[in-house]
Short mmCIF file of C-alpha atoms and ligand atoms in Angstrom, two decimals:
data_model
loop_
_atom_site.label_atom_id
_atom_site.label_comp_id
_atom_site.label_asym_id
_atom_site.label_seq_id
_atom_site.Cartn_x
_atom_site.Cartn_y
_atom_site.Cartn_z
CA UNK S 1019 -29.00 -57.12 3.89
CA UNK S 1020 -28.11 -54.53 1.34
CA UNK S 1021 -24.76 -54.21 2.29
CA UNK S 1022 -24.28 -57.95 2.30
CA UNK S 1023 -25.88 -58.31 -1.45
CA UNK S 1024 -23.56 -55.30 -2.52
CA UNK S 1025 -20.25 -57.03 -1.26
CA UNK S 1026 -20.99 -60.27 -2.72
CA UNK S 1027 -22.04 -58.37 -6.30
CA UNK S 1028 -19.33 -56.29 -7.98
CA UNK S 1029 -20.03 -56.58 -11.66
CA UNK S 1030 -23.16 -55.76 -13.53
CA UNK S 1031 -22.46 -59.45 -15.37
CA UNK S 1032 -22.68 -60.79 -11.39
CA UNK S 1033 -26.81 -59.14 -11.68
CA UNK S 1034 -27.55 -60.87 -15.16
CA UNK S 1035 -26.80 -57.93 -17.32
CA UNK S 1036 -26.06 -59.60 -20.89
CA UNK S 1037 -22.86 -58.96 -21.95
CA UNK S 1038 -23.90 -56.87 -24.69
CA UNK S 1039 -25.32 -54.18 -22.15
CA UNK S 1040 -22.65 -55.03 -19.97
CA UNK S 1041 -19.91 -53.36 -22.60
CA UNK S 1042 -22.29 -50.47 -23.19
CA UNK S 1043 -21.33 -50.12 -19.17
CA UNK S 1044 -18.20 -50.34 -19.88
CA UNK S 1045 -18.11 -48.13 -22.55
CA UNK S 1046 -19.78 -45.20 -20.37
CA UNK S 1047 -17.03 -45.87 -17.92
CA UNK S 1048 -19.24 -48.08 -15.51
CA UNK S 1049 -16.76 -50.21 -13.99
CA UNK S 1050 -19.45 -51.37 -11.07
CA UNK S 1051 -23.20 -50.68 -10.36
CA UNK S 1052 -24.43 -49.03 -7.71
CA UNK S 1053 -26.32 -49.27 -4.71
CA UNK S 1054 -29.58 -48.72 -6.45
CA UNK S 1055 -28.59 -50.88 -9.42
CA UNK S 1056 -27.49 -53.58 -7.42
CA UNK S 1057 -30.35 -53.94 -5.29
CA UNK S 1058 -33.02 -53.03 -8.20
CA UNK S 1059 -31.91 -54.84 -11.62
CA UNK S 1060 -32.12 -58.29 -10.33
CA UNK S 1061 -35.93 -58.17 -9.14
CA UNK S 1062 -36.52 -56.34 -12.57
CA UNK S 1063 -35.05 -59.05 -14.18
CA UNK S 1064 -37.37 -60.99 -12.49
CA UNK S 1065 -40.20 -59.70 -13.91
CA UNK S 1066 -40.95 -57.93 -10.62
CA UNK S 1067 -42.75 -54.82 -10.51
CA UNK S 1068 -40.19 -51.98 -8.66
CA UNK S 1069 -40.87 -49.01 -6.17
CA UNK S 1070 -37.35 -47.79 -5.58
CA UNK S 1071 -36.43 -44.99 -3.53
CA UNK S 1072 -32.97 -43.94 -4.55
CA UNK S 1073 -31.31 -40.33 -4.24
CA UNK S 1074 -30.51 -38.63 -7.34
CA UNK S 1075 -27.13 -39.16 -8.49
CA UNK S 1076 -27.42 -42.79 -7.61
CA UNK S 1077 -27.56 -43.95 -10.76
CA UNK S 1078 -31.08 -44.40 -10.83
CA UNK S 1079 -31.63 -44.12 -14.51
CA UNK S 1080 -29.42 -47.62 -15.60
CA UNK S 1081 -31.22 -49.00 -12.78
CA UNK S 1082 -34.42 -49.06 -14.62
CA UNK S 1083 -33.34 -48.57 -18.18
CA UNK S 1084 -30.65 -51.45 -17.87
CA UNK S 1085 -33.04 -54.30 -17.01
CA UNK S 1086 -35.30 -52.75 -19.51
CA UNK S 1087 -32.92 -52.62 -22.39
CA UNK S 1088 -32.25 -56.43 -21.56
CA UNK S 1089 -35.93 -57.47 -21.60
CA UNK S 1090 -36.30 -55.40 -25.60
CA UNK S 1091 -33.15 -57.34 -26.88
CA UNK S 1092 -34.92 -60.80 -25.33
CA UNK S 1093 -37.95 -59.80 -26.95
CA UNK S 1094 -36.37 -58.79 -30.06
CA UNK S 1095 -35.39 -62.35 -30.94
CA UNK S 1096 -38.97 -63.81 -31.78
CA UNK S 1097 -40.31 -60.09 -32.79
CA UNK S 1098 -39.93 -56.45 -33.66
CA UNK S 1099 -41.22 -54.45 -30.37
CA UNK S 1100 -41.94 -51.04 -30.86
CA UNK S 1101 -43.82 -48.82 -28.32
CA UNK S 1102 -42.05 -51.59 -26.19
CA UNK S 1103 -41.47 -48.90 -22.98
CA UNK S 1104 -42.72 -46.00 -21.95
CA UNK S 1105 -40.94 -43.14 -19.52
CA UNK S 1106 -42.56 -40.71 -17.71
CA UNK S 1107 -40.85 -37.75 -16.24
CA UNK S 1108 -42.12 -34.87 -14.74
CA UNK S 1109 -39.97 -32.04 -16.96
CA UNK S 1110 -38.80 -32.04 -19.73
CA UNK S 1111 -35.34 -31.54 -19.25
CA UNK S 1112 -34.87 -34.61 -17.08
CA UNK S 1113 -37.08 -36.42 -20.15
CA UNK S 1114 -34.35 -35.47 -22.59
CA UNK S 1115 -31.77 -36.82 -20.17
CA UNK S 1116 -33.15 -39.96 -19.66
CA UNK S 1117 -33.54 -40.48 -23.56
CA UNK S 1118 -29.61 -39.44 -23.45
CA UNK S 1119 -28.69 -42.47 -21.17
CA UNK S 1120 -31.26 -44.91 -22.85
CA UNK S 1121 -29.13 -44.00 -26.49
CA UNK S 1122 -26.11 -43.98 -24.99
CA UNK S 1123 -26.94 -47.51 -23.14
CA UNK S 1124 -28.47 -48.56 -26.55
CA UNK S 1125 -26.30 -47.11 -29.21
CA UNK S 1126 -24.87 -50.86 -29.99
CA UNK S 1127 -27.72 -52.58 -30.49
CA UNK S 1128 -29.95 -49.96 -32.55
CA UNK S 1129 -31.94 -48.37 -30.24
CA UNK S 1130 -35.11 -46.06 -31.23
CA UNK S 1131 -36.06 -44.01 -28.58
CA UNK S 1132 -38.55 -40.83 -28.89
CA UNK S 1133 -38.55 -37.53 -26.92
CA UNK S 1134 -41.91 -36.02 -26.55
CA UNK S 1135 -42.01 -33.65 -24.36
CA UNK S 1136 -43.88 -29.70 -24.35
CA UNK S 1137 -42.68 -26.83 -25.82
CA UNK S 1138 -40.53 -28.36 -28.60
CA UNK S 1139 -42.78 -28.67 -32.19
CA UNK S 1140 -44.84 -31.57 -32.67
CA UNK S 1141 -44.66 -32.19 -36.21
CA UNK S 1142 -40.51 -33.70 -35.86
CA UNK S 1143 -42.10 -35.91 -32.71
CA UNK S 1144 -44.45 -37.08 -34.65
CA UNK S 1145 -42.16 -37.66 -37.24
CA UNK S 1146 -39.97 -39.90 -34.50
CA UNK S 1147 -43.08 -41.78 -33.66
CA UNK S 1148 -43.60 -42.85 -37.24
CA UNK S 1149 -39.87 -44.75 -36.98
CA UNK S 1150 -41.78 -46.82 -34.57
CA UNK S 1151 -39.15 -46.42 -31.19
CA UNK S 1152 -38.37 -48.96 -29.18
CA UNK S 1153 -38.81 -46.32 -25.94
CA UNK S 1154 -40.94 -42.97 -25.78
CA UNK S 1155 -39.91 -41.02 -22.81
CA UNK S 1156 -42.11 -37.84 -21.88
CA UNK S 1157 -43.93 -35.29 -19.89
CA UNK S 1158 -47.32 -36.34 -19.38
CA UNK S 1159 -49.46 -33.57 -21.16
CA UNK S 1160 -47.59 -34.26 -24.68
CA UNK S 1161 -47.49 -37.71 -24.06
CA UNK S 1162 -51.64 -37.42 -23.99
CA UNK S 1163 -51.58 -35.25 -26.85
CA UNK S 1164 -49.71 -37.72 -29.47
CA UNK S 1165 -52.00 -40.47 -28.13
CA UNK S 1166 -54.57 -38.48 -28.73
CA UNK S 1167 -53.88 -36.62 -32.03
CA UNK S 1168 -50.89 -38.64 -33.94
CA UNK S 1169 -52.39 -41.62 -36.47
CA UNK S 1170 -50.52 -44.97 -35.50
CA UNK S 1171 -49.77 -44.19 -32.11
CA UNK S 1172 -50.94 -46.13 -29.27
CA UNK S 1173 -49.39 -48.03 -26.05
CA UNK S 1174 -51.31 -50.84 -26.25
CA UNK S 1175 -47.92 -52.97 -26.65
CA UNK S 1176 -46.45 -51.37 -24.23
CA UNK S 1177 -44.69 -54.02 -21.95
CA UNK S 1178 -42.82 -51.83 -19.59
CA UNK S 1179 -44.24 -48.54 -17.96
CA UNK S 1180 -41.86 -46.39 -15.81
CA UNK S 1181 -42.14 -42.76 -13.62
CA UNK S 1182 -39.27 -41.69 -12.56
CA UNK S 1183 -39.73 -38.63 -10.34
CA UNK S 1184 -42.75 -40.21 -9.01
CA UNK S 1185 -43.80 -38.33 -6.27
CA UNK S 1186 -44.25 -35.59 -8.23
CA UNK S 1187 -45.81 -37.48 -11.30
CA UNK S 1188 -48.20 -37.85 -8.33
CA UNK S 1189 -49.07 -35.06 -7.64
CA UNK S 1190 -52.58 -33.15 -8.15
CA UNK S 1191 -50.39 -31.04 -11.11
CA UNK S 1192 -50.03 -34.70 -13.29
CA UNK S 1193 -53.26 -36.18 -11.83
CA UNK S 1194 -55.65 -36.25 -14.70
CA UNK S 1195 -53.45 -36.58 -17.35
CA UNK S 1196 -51.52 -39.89 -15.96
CA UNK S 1197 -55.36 -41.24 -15.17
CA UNK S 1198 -55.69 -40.76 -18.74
CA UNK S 1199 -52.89 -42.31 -19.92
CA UNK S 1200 -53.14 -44.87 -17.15
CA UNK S 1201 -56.51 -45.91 -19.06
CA UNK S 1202 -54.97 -46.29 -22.32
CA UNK S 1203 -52.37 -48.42 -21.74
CA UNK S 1204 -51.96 -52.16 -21.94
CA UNK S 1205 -52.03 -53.34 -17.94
CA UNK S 1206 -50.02 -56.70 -18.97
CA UNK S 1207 -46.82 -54.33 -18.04
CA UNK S 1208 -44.25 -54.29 -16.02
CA UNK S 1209 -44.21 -50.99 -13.88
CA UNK S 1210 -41.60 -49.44 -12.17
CA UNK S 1211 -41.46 -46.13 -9.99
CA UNK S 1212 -38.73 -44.18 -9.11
CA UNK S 1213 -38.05 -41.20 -6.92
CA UNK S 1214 -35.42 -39.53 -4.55
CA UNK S 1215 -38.56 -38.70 -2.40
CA UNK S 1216 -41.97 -40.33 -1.64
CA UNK S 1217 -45.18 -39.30 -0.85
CA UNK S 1218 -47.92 -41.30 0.91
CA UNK S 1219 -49.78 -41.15 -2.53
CA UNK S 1220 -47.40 -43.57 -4.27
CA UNK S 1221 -49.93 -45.83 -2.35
CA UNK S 1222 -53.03 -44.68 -4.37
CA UNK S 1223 -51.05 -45.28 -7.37
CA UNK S 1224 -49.65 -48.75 -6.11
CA UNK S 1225 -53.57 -49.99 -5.74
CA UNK S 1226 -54.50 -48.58 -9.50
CA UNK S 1227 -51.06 -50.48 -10.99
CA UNK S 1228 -48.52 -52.13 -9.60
CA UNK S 1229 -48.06 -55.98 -9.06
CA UNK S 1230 -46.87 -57.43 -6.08
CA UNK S 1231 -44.11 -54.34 -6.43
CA UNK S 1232 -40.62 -55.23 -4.62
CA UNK S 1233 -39.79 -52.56 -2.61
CA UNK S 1234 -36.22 -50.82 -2.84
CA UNK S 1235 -35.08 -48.26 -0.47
CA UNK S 1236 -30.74 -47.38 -0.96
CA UNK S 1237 -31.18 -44.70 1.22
CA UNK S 1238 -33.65 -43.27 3.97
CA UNK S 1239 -36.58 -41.81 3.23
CA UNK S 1240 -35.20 -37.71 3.32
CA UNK S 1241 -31.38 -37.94 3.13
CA UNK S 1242 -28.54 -36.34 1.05
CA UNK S 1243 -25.77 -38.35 0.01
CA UNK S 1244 -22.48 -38.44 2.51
CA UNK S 1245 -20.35 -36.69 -0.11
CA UNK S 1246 -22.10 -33.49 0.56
CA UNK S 1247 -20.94 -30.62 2.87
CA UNK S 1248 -23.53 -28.60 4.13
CA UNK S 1249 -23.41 -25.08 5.36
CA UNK S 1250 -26.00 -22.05 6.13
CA UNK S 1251 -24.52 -18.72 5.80
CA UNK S 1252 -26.45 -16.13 8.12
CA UNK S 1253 -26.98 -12.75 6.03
CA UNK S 1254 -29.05 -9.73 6.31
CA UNK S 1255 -31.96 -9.85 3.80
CA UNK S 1256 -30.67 -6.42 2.50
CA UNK S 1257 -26.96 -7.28 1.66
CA UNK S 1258 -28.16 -10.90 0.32
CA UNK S 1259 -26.24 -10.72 -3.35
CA UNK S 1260 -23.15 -9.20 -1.07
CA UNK S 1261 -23.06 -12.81 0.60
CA UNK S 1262 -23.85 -14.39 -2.56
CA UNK S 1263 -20.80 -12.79 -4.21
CA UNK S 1264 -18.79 -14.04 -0.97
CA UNK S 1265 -20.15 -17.56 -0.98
CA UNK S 1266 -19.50 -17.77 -5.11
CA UNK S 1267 -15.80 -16.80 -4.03
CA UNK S 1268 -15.41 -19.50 -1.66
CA UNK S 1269 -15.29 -21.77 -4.45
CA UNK S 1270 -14.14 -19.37 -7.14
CA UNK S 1271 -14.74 -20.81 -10.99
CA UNK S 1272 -16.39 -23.56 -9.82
CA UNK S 1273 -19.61 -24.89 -11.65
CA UNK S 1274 -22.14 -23.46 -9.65
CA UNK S 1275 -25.95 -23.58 -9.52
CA UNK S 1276 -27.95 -21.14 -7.79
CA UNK S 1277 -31.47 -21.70 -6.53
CA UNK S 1278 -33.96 -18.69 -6.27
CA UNK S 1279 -37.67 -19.12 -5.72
CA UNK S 1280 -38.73 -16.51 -8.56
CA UNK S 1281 -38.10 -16.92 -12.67
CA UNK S 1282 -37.69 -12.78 -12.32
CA UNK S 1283 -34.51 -13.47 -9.70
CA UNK S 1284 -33.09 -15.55 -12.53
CA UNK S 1285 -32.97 -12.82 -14.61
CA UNK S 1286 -32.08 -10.14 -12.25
CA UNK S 1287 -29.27 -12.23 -10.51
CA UNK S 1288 -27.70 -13.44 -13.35
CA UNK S 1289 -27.53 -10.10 -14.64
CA UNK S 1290 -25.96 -8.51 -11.85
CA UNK S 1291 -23.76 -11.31 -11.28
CA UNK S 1292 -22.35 -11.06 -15.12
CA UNK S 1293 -21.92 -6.87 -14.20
CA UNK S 1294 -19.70 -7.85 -11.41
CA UNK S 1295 -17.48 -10.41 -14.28
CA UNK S 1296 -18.71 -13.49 -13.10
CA UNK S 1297 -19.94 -16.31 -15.95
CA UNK S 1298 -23.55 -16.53 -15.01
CA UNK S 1299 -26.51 -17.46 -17.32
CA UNK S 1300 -30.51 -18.01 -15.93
CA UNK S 1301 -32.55 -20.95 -16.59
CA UNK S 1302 -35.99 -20.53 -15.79
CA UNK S 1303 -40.08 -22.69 -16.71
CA UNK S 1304 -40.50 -19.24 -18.46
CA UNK S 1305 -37.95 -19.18 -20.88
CA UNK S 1306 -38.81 -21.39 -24.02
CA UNK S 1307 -37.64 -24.99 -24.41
CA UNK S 1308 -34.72 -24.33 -27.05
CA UNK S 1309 -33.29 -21.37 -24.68
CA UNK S 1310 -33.65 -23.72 -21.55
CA UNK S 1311 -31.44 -26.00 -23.48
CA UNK S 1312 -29.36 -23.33 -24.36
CA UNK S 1313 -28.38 -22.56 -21.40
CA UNK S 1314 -28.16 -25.89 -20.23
CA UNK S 1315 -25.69 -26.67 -22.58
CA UNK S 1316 -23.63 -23.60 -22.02
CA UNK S 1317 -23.68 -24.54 -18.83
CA UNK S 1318 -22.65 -27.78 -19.12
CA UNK S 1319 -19.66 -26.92 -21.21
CA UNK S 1320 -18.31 -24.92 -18.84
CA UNK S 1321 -18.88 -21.79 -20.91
CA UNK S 1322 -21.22 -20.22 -17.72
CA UNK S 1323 -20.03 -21.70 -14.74
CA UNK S 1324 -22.55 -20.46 -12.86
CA UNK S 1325 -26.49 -21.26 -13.39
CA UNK S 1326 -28.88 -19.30 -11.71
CA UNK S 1327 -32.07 -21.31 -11.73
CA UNK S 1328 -35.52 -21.56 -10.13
CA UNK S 1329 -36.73 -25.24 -9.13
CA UNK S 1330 -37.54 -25.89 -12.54
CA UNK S 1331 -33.63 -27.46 -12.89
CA UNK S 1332 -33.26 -29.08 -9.14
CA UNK S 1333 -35.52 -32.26 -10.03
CA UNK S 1334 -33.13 -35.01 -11.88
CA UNK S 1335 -31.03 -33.18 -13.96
CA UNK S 1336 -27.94 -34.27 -14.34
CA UNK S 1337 -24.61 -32.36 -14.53
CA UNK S 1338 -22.21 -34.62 -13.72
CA UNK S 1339 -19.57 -31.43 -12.79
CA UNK S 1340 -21.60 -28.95 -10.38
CA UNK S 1341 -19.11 -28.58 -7.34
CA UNK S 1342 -21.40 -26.32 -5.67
CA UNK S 1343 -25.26 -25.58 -5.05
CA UNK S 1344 -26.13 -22.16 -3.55
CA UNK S 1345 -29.88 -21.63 -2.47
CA UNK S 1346 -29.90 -17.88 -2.67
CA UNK S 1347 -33.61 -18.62 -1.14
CA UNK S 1348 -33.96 -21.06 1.09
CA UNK S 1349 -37.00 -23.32 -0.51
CA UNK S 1350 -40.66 -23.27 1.42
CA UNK S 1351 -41.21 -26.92 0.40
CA UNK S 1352 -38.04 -28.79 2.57
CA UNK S 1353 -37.98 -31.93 0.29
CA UNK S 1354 -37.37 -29.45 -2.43
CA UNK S 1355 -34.07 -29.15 -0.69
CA UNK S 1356 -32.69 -32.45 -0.95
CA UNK S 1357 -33.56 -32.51 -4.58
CA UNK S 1358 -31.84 -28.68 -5.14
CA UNK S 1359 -28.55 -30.46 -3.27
CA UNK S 1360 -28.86 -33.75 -5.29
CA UNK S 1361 -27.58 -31.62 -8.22
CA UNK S 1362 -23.85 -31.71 -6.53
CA UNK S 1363 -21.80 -34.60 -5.12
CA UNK S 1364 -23.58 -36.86 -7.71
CA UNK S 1365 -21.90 -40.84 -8.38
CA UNK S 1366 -19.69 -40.52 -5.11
CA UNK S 1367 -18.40 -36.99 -6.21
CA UNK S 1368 -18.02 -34.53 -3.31
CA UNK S 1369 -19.72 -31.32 -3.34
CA UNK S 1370 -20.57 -28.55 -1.08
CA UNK S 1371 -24.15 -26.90 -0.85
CA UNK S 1372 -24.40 -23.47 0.90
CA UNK S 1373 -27.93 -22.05 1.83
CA UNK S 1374 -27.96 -17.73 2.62
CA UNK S 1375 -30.26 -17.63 5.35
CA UNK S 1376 -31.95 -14.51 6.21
CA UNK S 1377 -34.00 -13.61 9.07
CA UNK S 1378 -37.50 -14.12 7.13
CA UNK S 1379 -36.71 -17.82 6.21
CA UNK S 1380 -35.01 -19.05 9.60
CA UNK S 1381 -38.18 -21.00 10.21
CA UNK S 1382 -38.25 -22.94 7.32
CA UNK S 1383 -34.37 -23.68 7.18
CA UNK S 1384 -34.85 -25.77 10.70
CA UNK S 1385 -37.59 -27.37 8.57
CA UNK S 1386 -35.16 -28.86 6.52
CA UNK S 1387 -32.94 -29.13 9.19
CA UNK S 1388 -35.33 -31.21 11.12
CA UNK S 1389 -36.46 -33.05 7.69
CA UNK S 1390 -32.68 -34.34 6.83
CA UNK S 1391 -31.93 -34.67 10.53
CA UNK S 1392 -28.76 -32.74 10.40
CA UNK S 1393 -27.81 -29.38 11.79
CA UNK S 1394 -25.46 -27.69 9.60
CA UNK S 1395 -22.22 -25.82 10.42
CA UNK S 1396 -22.20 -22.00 10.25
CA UNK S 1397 -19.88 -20.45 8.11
CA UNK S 1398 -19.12 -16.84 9.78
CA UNK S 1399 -17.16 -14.71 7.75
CA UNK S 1400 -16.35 -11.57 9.02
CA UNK S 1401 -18.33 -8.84 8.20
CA UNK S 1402 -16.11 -6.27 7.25
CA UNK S 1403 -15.20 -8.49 4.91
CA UNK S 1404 -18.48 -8.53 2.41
CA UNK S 1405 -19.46 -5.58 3.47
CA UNK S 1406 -15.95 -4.36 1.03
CA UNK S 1407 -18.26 -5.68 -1.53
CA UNK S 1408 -21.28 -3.28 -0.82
CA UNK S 1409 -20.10 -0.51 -3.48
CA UNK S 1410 -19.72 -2.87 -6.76
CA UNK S 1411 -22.98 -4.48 -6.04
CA UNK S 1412 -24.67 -1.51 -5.36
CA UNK S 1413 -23.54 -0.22 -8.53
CA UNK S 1414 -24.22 -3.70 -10.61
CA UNK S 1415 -27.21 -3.52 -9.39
CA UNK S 1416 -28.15 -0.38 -10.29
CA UNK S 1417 -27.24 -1.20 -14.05
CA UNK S 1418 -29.01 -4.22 -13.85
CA UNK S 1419 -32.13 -2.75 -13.01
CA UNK S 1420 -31.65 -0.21 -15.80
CA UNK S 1421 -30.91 -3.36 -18.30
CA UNK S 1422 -34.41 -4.95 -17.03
CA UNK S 1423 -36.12 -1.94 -17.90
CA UNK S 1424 -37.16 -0.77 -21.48
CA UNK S 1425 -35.41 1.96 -23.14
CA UNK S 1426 -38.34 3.92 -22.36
CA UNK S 1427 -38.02 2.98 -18.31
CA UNK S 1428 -40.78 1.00 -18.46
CA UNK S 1429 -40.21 -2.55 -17.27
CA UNK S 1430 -41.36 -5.54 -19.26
CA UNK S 1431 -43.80 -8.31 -18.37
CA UNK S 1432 -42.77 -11.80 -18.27
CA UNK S 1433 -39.53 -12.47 -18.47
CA UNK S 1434 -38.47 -15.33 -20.97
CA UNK S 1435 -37.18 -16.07 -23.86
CA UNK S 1436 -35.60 -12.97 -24.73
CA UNK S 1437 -33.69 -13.66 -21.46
CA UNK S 1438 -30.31 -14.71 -22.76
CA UNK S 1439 -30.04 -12.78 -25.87
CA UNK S 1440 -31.13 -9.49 -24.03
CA UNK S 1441 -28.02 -10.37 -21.08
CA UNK S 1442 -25.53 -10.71 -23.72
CA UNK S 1443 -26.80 -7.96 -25.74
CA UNK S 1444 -26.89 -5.61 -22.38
CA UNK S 1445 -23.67 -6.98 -21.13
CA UNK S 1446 -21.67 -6.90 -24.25
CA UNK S 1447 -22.45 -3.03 -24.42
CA UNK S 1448 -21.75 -2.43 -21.21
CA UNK S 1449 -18.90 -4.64 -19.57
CA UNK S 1450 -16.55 -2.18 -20.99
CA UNK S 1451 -17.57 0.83 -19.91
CA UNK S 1452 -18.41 -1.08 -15.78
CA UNK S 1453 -14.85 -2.45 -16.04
CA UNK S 1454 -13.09 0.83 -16.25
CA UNK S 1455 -15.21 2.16 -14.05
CA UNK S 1456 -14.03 -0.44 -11.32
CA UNK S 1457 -10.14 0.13 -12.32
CA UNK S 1458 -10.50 3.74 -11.34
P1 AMP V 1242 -28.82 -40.80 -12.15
O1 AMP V 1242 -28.99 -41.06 -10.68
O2 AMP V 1242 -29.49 -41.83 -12.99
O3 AMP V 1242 -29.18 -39.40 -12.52
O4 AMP V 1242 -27.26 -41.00 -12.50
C1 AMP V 1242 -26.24 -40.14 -12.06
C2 AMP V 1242 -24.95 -40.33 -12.85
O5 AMP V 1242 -24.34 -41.57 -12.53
C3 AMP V 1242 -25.10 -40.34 -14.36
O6 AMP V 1242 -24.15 -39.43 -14.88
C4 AMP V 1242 -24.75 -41.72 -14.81
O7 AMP V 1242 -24.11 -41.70 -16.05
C5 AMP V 1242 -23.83 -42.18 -13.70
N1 AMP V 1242 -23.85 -43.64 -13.46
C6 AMP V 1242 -24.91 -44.46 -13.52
N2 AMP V 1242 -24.54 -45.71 -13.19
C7 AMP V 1242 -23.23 -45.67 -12.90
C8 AMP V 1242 -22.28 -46.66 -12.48
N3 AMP V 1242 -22.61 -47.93 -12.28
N4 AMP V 1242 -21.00 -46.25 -12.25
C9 AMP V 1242 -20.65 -44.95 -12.45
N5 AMP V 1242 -21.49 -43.97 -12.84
C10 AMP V 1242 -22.77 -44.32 -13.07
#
């Protein structure tokens, strides 16, 4: 049935798109929609209520945003809407990037939208919400705390209501705070949820506020898209940055993201990692909002092409360019794998995701194996081989744990914000002096 719809639809005019939003597609370089929008934006234009389960990289974010924008401009023509929708995302990053698409969608017809998310000052949100936006997309906790605290806010117009991440929006972490806000807004809405991944508890949420929801499923229920390549690298747990370096060469200078399960790792990986010459930067839930961004952005421009992150970044965001996903540990939680590989071979790109499997996480790598329904190919290099790389990151480590420690050898708590400042500060002093070392 899906494929059928899909052949017979190949613009987004074909859906009902108005052919103002339809050159905003254009102008982005949409020249069709995809699966997701195809099979989502003409319920929503409907009126239907949506539960769409659609991989990341899909182009998930039109599909809800599109039919929205249409509905605003319809609306627009008997009255001014403000507060008129309302996105809910589980981080912040993916909150800014959603606002990015909804602008970018809505630059041509005058869009207000407002970012409130934590971490980030509240006195310039509040100063956003004043403008009265057409969209507010947030985290849930801030959200709460403008509707709360800021004079002339409410959702009580609020005509469309969309999660997108909403499995984890669902979770016991969001629980009371979306109850809350659940409470306070108007229920004549249209609701749509979206996620890569589902949990039985989208249920629960379905009974509290969703009408007669049409239910959208582009892919099954744990897959990765068919662009990916998947491979496990075997490695002792005591040579694992050796095989990192080695799997980073594979694909030398290509934007890379690296998963590790700790905000410390970050830190210490991307240190050693920038010892050995390589462009990496950390991005990490303890590092303040602006540096996150930072680093992001650095990132994104290609001036790190490598980002060592923790699962903070492997939800939604997206980097349109990341050839290459390394899980340096392999994730407990096996649905936190598809969304750590989601970040590559996004909108029919090709990308390859390699996972360094030692003998402690074995276990929970056939989890995910079993989970995705794949087995993935070995890649064997030969040993000798990294093992030539033993003595530089030996001694890159060693600096790198001197650089993590205070002048005084003590080593600091809670790594952060100082994170990025403190690499190039550290690195800057000593690149010269590792480099010659290495030429001797
Ligand atoms: P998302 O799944 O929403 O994170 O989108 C992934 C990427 O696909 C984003 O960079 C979008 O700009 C892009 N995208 C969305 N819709 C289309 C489309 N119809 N054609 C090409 N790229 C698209």
């Amino acid at each position: 049935m899906a494929e059928e719809t899909e052949e017979a639809v190949k613009t987004f005019a074909d859906l009902g798109i108005c052919e103002q939003l339809v050159e905003a597609c254009e102008r982005l370089g949409w020249k069709n929609p995809t699966k997701i929008q195809v099979e989502a934006i003409p319920h929503a234009l409907e009126g239907k209520d949506l539960i769409a389960l659609a991989q990341t990289g899909s182009g998930k974010t039109a599909a809800f945003a599109l039919p929205t924008l249409q509905a605003l401009l319809q609306a627009s023509v008997t009255s001014v809407p403000v507060f008129y929708a309302c996105v809910l995302s589980p981080t912040r990053e993916l909150a800014i990037q959603i606002a990015e698409q909804f602008e970018a969608l809505g630059s041509d017809i005058g869009l207000r939208c407002a970012v409130l998310v934590g971490g980030v000052d509240m006195g310039l949100q509040t100063i956003a919400l004043a403008k009265r936006p057409h969209i507010v997309v947030g985290t849930p906790g801030r959200l709460l705390d403008h509707l709360s605290n800021t004079k002339g806010f409410s959702l009580r117009t609020l005509k469309y209501l969309i999660l997108d991440e909403a499995d984890r929006l669902l979770n016991e972490e969001f629980e009371k705070s979306l109850d809350e806000i659940l409470t306070v807004i108007s229920r004549d809405r249209k609701t749509y949820l979206f996620s890569a991944t589902m949990t039985k508890k989208v249920r629960k949420l379905q009974r509290a506020c969703l009408r007669n929801p049409v239910k959208i499923e582009v892919a099954s229920k744990y897959s990765v898209v068919e662009t990916l390549r998947q491979q496990l690298l075997f490695c002792p747990a005591k040579y694992k940055e050796c095989y990192l370096v080695h799997a980073l060469t594979l694909k030398s200078g290509a934007s890379t993201m690296v998963f590790t399960r700790t905000c410390d790792a970050t830190h210490f990986l991307a240190l050693v990692l920038r010892n050995l010459g390589l462009r990496a930067i950390p991005i990490n839930g303890h590092m303040s909002q602006s540096k996150r961004l930072g680093a992001l952005n650095k990132f994104k421009a290609g001036e790190c092409n490598i980002l060592i992150c923790t699962d903070v970044a492997s939800r939604g965001l997206d980097i349109p360019s990341v050839d290459m996903v390394v899980n340096y540990d392999i994730p407990t939680n096996s649905k936190d794998y598809i969304h750590r590989v989601g970040r590559t071979a996004r909108a029919g790109r090709s990308g390859l995701a390699i996972s360094l499997v030692n003998q402690n996480e074995i276990g929970w790598f056939k989890q995910i194996e079993n989970l995705i329904g794949i087995r993935m190919s070995d890649i064997r290099p030969h040993q000798e081989e990294i093992m030539l790389l033993l003595e530089r990151v030996t001694e890159a480590k060693r600096i790198s744990q001197k650089q993590i420690k205070e002048p005084g050898g003590k080593k600091r708590k809670g790594r952060g914000d100082e994170d990025e400042e403190e690499i190039d500060r550290y690195i800057s002093k000593k690149d010269g002096r590792f480099k010659k070392k290495n030429k001797r």
